[in-house]
Coordinates of C-alpha atoms and ligand atoms in Angstrom, one line a residue:
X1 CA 167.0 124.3 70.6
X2 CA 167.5 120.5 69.3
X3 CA 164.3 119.3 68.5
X4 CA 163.9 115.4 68.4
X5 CA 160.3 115.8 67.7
X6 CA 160.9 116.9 64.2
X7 CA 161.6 113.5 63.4
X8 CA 158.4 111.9 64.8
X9 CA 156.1 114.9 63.6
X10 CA 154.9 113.1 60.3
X11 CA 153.9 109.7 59.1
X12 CA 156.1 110.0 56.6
X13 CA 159.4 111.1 58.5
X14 CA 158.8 108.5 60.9
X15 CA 158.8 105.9 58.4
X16 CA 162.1 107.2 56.8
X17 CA 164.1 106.9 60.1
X18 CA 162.3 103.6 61.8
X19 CA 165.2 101.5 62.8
X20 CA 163.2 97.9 63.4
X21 CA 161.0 96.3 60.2
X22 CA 159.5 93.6 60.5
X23 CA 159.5 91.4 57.8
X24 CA 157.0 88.0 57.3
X25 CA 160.3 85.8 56.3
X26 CA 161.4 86.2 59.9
X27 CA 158.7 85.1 61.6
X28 CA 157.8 81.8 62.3
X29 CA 154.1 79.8 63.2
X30 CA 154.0 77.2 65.9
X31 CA 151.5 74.6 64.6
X32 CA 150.1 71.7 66.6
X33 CA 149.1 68.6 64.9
X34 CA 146.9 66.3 67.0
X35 CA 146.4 62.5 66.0
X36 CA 142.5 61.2 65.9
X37 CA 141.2 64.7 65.5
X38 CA 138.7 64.2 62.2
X39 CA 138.5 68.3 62.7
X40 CA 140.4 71.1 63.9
X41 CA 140.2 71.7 67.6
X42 CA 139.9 75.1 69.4
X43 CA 142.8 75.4 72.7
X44 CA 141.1 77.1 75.2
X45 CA 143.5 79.2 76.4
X46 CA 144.4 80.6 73.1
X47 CA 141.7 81.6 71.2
X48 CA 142.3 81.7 67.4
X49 CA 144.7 79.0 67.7
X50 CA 144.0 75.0 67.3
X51 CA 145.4 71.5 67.3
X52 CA 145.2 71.4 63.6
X53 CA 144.7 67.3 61.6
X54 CA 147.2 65.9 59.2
X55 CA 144.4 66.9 56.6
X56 CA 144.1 70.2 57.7
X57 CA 148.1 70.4 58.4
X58 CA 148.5 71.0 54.2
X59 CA 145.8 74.3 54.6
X60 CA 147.7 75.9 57.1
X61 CA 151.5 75.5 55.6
X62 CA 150.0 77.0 52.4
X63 CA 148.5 80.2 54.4
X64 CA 152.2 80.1 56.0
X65 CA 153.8 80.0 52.1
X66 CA 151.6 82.1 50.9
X67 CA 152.2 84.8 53.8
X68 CA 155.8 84.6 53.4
X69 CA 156.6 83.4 56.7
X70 CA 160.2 82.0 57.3
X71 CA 159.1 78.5 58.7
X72 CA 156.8 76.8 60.3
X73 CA 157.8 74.8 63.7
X74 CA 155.5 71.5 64.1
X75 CA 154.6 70.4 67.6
X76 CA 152.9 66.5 67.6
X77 CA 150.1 65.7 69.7
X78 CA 149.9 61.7 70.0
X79 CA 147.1 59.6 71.2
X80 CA 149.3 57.0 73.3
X81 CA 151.7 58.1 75.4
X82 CA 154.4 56.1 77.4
X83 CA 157.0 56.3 79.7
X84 CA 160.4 56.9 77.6
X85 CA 158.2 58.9 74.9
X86 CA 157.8 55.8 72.2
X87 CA 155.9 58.0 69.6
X88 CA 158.6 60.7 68.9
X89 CA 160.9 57.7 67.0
X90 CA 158.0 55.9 65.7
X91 CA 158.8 56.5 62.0
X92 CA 154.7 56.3 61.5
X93 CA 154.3 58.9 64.5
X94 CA 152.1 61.8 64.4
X95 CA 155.2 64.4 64.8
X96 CA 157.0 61.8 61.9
X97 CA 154.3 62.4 59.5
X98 CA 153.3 65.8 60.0
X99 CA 157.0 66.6 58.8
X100 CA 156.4 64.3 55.3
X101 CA 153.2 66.3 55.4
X102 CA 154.9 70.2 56.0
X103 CA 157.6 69.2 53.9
X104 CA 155.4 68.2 50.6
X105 CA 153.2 71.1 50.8
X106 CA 156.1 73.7 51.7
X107 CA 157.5 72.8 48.7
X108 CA 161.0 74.3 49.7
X109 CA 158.9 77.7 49.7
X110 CA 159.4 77.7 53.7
X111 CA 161.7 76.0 56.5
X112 CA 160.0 73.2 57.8
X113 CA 161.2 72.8 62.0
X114 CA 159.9 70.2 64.0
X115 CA 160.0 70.5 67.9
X116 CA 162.4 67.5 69.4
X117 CA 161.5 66.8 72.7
X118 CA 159.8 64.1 74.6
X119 CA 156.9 66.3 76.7
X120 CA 154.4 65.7 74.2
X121 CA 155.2 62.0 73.9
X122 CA 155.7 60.8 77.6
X123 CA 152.7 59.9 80.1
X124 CA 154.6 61.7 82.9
X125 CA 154.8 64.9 80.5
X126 CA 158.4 65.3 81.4
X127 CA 161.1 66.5 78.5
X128 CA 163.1 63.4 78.9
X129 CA 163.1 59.8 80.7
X130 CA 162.7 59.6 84.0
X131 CA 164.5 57.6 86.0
X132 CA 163.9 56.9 90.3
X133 CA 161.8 60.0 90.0
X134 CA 164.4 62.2 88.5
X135 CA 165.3 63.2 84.8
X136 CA 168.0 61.4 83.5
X137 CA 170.2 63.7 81.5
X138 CA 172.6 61.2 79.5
X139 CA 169.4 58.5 78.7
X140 CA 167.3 61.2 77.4
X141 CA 170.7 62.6 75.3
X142 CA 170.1 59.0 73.3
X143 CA 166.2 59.1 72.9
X144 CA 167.1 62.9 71.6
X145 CA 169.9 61.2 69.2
X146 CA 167.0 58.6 67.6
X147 CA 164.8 61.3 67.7
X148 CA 166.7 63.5 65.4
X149 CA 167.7 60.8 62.7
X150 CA 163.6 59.7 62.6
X151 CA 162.3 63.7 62.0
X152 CA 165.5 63.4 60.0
X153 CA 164.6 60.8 57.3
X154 CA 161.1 62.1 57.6
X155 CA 162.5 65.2 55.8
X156 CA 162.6 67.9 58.3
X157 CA 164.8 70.8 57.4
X158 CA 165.8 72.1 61.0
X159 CA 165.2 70.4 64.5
X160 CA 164.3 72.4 67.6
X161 CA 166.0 71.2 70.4
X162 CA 163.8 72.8 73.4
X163 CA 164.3 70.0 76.2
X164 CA 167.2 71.5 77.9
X165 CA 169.2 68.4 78.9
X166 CA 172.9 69.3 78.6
X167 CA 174.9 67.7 75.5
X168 CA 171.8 67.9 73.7
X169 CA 172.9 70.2 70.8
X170 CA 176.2 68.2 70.5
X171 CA 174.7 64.5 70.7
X172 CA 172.0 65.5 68.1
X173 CA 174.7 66.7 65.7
X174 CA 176.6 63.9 66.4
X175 CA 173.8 61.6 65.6
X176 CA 172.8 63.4 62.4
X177 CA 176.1 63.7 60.6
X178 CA 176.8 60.1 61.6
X179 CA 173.7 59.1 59.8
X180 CA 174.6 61.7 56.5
X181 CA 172.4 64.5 57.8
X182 CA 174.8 67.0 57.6
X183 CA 172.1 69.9 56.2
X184 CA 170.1 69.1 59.0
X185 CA 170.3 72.0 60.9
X186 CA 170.1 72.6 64.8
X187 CA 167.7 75.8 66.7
X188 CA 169.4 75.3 69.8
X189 CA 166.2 76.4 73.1
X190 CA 169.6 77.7 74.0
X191 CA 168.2 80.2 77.1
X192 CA 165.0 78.3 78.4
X193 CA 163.3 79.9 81.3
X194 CA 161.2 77.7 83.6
X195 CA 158.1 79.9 83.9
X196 CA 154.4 79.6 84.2
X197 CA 153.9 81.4 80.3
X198 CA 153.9 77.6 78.9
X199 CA 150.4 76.8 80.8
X200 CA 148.5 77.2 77.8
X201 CA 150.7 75.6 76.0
X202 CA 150.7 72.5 78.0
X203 CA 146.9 71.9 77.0
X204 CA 147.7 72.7 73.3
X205 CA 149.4 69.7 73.6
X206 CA 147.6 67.7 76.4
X207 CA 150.9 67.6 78.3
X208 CA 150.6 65.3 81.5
X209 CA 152.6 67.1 83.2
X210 CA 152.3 67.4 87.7
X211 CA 154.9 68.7 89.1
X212 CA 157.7 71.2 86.8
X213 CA 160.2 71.1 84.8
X214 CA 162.8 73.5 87.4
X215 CA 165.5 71.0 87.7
X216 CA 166.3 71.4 83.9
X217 CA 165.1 74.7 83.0
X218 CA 166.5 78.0 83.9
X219 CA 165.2 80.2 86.9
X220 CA 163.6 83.4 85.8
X221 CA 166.4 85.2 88.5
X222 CA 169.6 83.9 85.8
X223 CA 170.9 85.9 82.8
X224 CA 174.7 84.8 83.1
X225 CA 173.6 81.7 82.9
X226 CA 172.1 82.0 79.2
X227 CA 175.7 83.0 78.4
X228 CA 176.6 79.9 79.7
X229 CA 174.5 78.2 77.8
X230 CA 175.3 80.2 74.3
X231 CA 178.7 79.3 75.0
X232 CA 177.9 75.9 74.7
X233 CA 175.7 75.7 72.1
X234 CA 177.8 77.4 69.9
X235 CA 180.6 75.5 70.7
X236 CA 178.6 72.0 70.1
X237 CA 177.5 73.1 66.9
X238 CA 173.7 75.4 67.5
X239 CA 172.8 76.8 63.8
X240 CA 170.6 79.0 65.5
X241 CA 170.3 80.2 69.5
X242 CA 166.6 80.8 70.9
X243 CA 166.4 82.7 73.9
X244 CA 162.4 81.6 75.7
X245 CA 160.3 83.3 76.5
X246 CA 160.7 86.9 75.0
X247 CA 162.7 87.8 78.2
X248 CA 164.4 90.8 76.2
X249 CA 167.2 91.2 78.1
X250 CA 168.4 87.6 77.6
X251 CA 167.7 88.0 73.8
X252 CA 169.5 91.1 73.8
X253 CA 172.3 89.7 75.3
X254 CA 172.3 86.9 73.5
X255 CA 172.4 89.2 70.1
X256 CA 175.3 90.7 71.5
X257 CA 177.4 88.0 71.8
X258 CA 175.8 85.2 69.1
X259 CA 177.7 84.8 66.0
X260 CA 174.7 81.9 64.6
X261 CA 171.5 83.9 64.0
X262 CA 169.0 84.8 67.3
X263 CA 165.4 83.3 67.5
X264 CA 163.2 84.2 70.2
X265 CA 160.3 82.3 71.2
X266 CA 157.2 84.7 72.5
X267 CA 155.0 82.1 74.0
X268 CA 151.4 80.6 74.7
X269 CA 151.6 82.9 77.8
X270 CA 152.3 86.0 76.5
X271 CA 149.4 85.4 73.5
X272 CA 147.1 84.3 76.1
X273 CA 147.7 87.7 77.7
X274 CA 147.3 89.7 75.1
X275 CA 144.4 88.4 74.0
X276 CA 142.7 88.5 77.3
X277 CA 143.2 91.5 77.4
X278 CA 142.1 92.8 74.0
X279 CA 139.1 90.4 74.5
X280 CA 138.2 92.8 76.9
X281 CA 138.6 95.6 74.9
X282 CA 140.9 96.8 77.4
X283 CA 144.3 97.1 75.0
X284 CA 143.8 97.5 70.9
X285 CA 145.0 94.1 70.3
X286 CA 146.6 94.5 66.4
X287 CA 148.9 97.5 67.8
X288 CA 150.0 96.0 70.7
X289 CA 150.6 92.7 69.1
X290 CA 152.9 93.9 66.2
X291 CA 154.3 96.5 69.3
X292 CA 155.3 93.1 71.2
X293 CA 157.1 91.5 67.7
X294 CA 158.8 95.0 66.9
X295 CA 160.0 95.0 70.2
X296 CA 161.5 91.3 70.1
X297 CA 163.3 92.1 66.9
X298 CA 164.6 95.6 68.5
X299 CA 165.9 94.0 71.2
X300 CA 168.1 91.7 68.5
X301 CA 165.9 88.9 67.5
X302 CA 166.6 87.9 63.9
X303 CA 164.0 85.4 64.2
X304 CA 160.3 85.4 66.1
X305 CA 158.9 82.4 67.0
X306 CA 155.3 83.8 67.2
X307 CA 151.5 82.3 67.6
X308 CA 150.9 85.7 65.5
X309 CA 153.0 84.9 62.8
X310 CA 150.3 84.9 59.7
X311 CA 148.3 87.7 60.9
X312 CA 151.2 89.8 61.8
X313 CA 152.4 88.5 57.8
X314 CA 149.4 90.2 56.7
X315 CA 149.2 93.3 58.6
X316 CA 153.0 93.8 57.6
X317 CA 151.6 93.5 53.5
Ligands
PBG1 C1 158.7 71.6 75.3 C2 158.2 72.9 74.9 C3 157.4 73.8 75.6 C4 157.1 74.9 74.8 C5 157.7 74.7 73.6 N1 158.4 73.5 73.6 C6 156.8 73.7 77.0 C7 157.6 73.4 78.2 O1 158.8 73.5 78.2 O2 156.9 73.1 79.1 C8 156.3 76.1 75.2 C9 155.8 77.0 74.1 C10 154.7 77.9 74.6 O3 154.4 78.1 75.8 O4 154.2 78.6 73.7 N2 158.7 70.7 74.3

């Protein structure tokens, strides 16, 4: 008889043969940083993580160093909020200086990414500018551009371009190797589902937010449509495809056919989830949290964009 079981029947021969390792310098932390905090807030729906300050912000990129993660990806929380998103060029912003922040206490040690997008910044929580109640692709294309060159100058190593307007990857390159950023590089939210796993998100960073965001992102129905999309952000210049959320036949996919390195985002949903459901003692929560990352890097992720990133880092020591 063939017996595949002789290969799972000891610690030890398991370990030998594992085909997916997870290593801390492919994962990466999210990290909110909320302006007029004077201490770190708690987000509801995602218990262990906060809205960290700009004093806390050096703490928590030396626990990122320190774990080896691979980068950190800042998210900005601003006070004032307007209708074309003023704060995410404002060269003083809280996203602007959380990056000279990151980048001074990384110390080259880790990749400091900063989320470009509008949501955080506009007062109708939409991921561009709105315009006779409808998101104007080509406008928001140019607050992107301005966007990029600000983060830019404020030192950032890599942009993450998650507000799914078309041209995006191509009009932020543009901008950044007309203004001399030409290491500068581009994650590409190449496939970005519209789904309800960002709600807890959206009160990490007190998104305003009413209605949704399904004229620009994806339907959760569509895969050939990601291909699409990798197609063109590889052709206008993506260092780095994300496939969001860990929908891992999209990210497999993606692998498949990517010749730029694969990120996948697992998001605020799918943490909340998990630790719902480890609060109630009804899943072992460490196991089926480093289960959910193996399984994102298995499917072809080179890169896991994770709320679990440090603790995973340490479990993986
Ligand atoms: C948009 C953005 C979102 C997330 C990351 N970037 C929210 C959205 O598209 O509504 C979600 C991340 C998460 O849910 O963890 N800037």
């Amino acid at each position: 008889m063939i017996r595949p079981r002789r290969l799972r029947a000891t610690d030890a021969v398991r370990r030998l043969v594992r085909e997916t390792r997870v290593h801390p310098a492919q994962l990466v932390l999210p990290v909110f940083v909320a302006e007029g905090l004077s201490a770190p807030r708690a987000i509801t729906s995602m218990p262990g993580v906060y809205q960290q300050t700009l004093q806390t912000l050096p703490e928590v990129i030396e626990a990122a160093a320190s774990a080896g993660l691979g980068g950190v990806m800042l998210f900005g929380v601003p006070i004032a909020k307007d209708a074309i998103g003023s704060g995410a060029t404002d060269p003083q912003g809280i996203l602007t200086r959380s990056v000279q922040v990151a980048v001074k206490a990384a110390a080259g040690r880790l990749v400091v990414m900063a989320d470009l997008c509008l949501d955080e910044f506009t007062d109708h929580g939409h991921c561009g500018v709105v315009r006779d109640g409808e998101v104007d692709n080509d406008a928001t294309l140019v607050r992107y551009q301005d966007m990029a060159v600000v983060l830019a100058r404020a030192g950032v190593d890599m942009v993450g371009l998650s507000g799914m307007m078309d041209g995006q990857v191509g009009a932020v390159r543009q901008a950044l190797d007309a203004e001399g950023f030409l290491n500068t590089a581009i994650l590409g939210y190449t496939a970005k589902y519209a789904t309800a796993l960002y709600g807890p998100f959206r009160e990490a960073v007190d998104n305003s937010l009413k209605g949704n965001r399904r004229t620009y992102q994806q339907d959760v129905g569509n895969s050939r449509e990601s291909m699409r999309e990798l197609r063109l952000d590889l052709a206008e210049g993506a260092d780095i495809v994300m496939v969001k959320p860990a929908f891992l036949d999209i990210v497999a996919a993606v692998a498949q056919a990517s010749d730029v390195p694969v990120a996948v985002y697992q998001v605020s949903g799918e943490y909340a989830m998990l630790e719902a459901a480890a609060a109630q003692g009804w899943i072992d929560r460490e196991q089926t949290l480093m289960e959910s990352i193996t399984g994102c890097v298995r499917a072809g992720a080179d890169i896991v964009v994770t709320y679990w990133a440090l603790e995973a880092a340490e479990m993986l020591r």
